[in-house]
GROMACS .gro file of C-alpha atoms in nm:
model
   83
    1UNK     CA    1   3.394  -6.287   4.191
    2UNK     CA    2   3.536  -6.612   4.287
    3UNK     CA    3   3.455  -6.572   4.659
    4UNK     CA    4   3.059  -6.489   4.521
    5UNK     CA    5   3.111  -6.811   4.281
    6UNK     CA    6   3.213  -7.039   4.609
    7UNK     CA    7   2.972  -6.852   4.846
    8UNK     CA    8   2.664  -6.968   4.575
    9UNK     CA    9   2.852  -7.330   4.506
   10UNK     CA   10   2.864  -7.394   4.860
   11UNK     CA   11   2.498  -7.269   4.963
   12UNK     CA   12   2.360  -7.530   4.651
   13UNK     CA   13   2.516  -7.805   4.830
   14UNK     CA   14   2.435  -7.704   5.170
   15UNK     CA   15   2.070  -7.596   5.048
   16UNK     CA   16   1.974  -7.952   4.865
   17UNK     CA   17   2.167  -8.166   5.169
   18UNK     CA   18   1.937  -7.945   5.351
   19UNK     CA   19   1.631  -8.001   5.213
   20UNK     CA   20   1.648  -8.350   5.159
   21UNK     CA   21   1.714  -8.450   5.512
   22UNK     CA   22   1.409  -8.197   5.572
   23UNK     CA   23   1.202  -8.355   5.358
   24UNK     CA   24   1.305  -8.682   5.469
   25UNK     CA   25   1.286  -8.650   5.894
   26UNK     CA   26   1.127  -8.269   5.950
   27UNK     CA   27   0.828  -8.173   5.733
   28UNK     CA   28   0.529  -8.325   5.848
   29UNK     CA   29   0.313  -8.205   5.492
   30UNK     CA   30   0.114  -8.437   5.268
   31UNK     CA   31   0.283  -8.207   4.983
   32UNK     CA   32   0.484  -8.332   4.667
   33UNK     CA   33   0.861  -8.331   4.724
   34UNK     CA   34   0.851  -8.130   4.385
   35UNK     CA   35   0.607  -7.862   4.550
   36UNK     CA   36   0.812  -7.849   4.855
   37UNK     CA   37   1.142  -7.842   4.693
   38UNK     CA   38   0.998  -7.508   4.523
   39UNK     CA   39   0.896  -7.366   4.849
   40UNK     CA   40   1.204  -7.451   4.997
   41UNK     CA   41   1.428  -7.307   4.717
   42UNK     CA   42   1.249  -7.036   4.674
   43UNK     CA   43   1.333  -6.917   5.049
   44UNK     CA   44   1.712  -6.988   4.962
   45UNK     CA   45   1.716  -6.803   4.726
   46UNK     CA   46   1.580  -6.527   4.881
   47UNK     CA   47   1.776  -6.558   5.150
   48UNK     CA   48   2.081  -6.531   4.939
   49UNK     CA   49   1.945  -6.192   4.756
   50UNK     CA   50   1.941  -6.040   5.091
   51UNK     CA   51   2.270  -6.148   5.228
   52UNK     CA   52   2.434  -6.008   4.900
   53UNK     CA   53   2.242  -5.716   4.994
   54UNK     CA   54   2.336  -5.704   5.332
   55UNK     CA   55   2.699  -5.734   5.270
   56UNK     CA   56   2.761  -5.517   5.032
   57UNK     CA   57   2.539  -5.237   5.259
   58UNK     CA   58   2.749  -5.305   5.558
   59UNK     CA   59   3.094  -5.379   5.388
   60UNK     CA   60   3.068  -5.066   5.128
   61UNK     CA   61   2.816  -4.805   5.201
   62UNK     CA   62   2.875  -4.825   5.626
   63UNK     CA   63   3.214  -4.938   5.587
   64UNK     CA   64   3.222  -5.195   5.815
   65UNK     CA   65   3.509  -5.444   5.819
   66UNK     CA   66   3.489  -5.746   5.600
   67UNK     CA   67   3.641  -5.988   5.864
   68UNK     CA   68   3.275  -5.894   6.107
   69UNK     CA   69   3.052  -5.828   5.783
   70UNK     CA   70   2.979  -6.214   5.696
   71UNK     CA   71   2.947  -6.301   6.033
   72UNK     CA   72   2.679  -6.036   6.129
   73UNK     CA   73   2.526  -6.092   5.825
   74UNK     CA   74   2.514  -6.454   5.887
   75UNK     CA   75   2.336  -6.435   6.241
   76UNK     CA   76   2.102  -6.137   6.097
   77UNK     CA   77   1.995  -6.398   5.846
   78UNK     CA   78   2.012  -6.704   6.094
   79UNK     CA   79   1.665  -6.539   6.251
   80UNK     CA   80   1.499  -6.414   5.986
   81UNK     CA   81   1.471  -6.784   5.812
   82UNK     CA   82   1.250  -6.854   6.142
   83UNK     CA   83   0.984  -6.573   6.049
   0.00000   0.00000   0.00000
């Protein structure tokens, strides 16, 4: 639980440093930074769904080892945010 509570804390942090240096030097839209921020979120938080997924798929049901599970997880997740 407390690993889940600093894996969430830290992606919030990371997510709106993230999008704010985005927003600021990267998107090139004529959108509102409210109707981006949504867009944006919304793709974090999806992202985090299926990591939670992921790891508990790989770390309990294929019993993979939970020193590799965050870090395939992690690069499986790396290339999906670019489709």
């Amino acid at each position: 639980v407390i690993t889940f509570i600093a894996q969430i804390t830290a992606r919030a942090i990371s997510a709106s440093l993230n999008f704010w240096i985005n927003y600021k030097f990267v998107f090139k839209s004529n959108e509102s930074k409210g109707a981006s921020a949504v867009k944006y979120f919304s793709t974090v938080v999806i992202i985090l769904c299926l990591q939670a997924v992921l790891m508990y798929w790989l770390d309990t049901i294929l019993g993979l080892s939970v020193t590799y599970t965050p870090l395939l997880v992690q690069t499986m997740t790396f290339f999906i945010n670019y489709i």
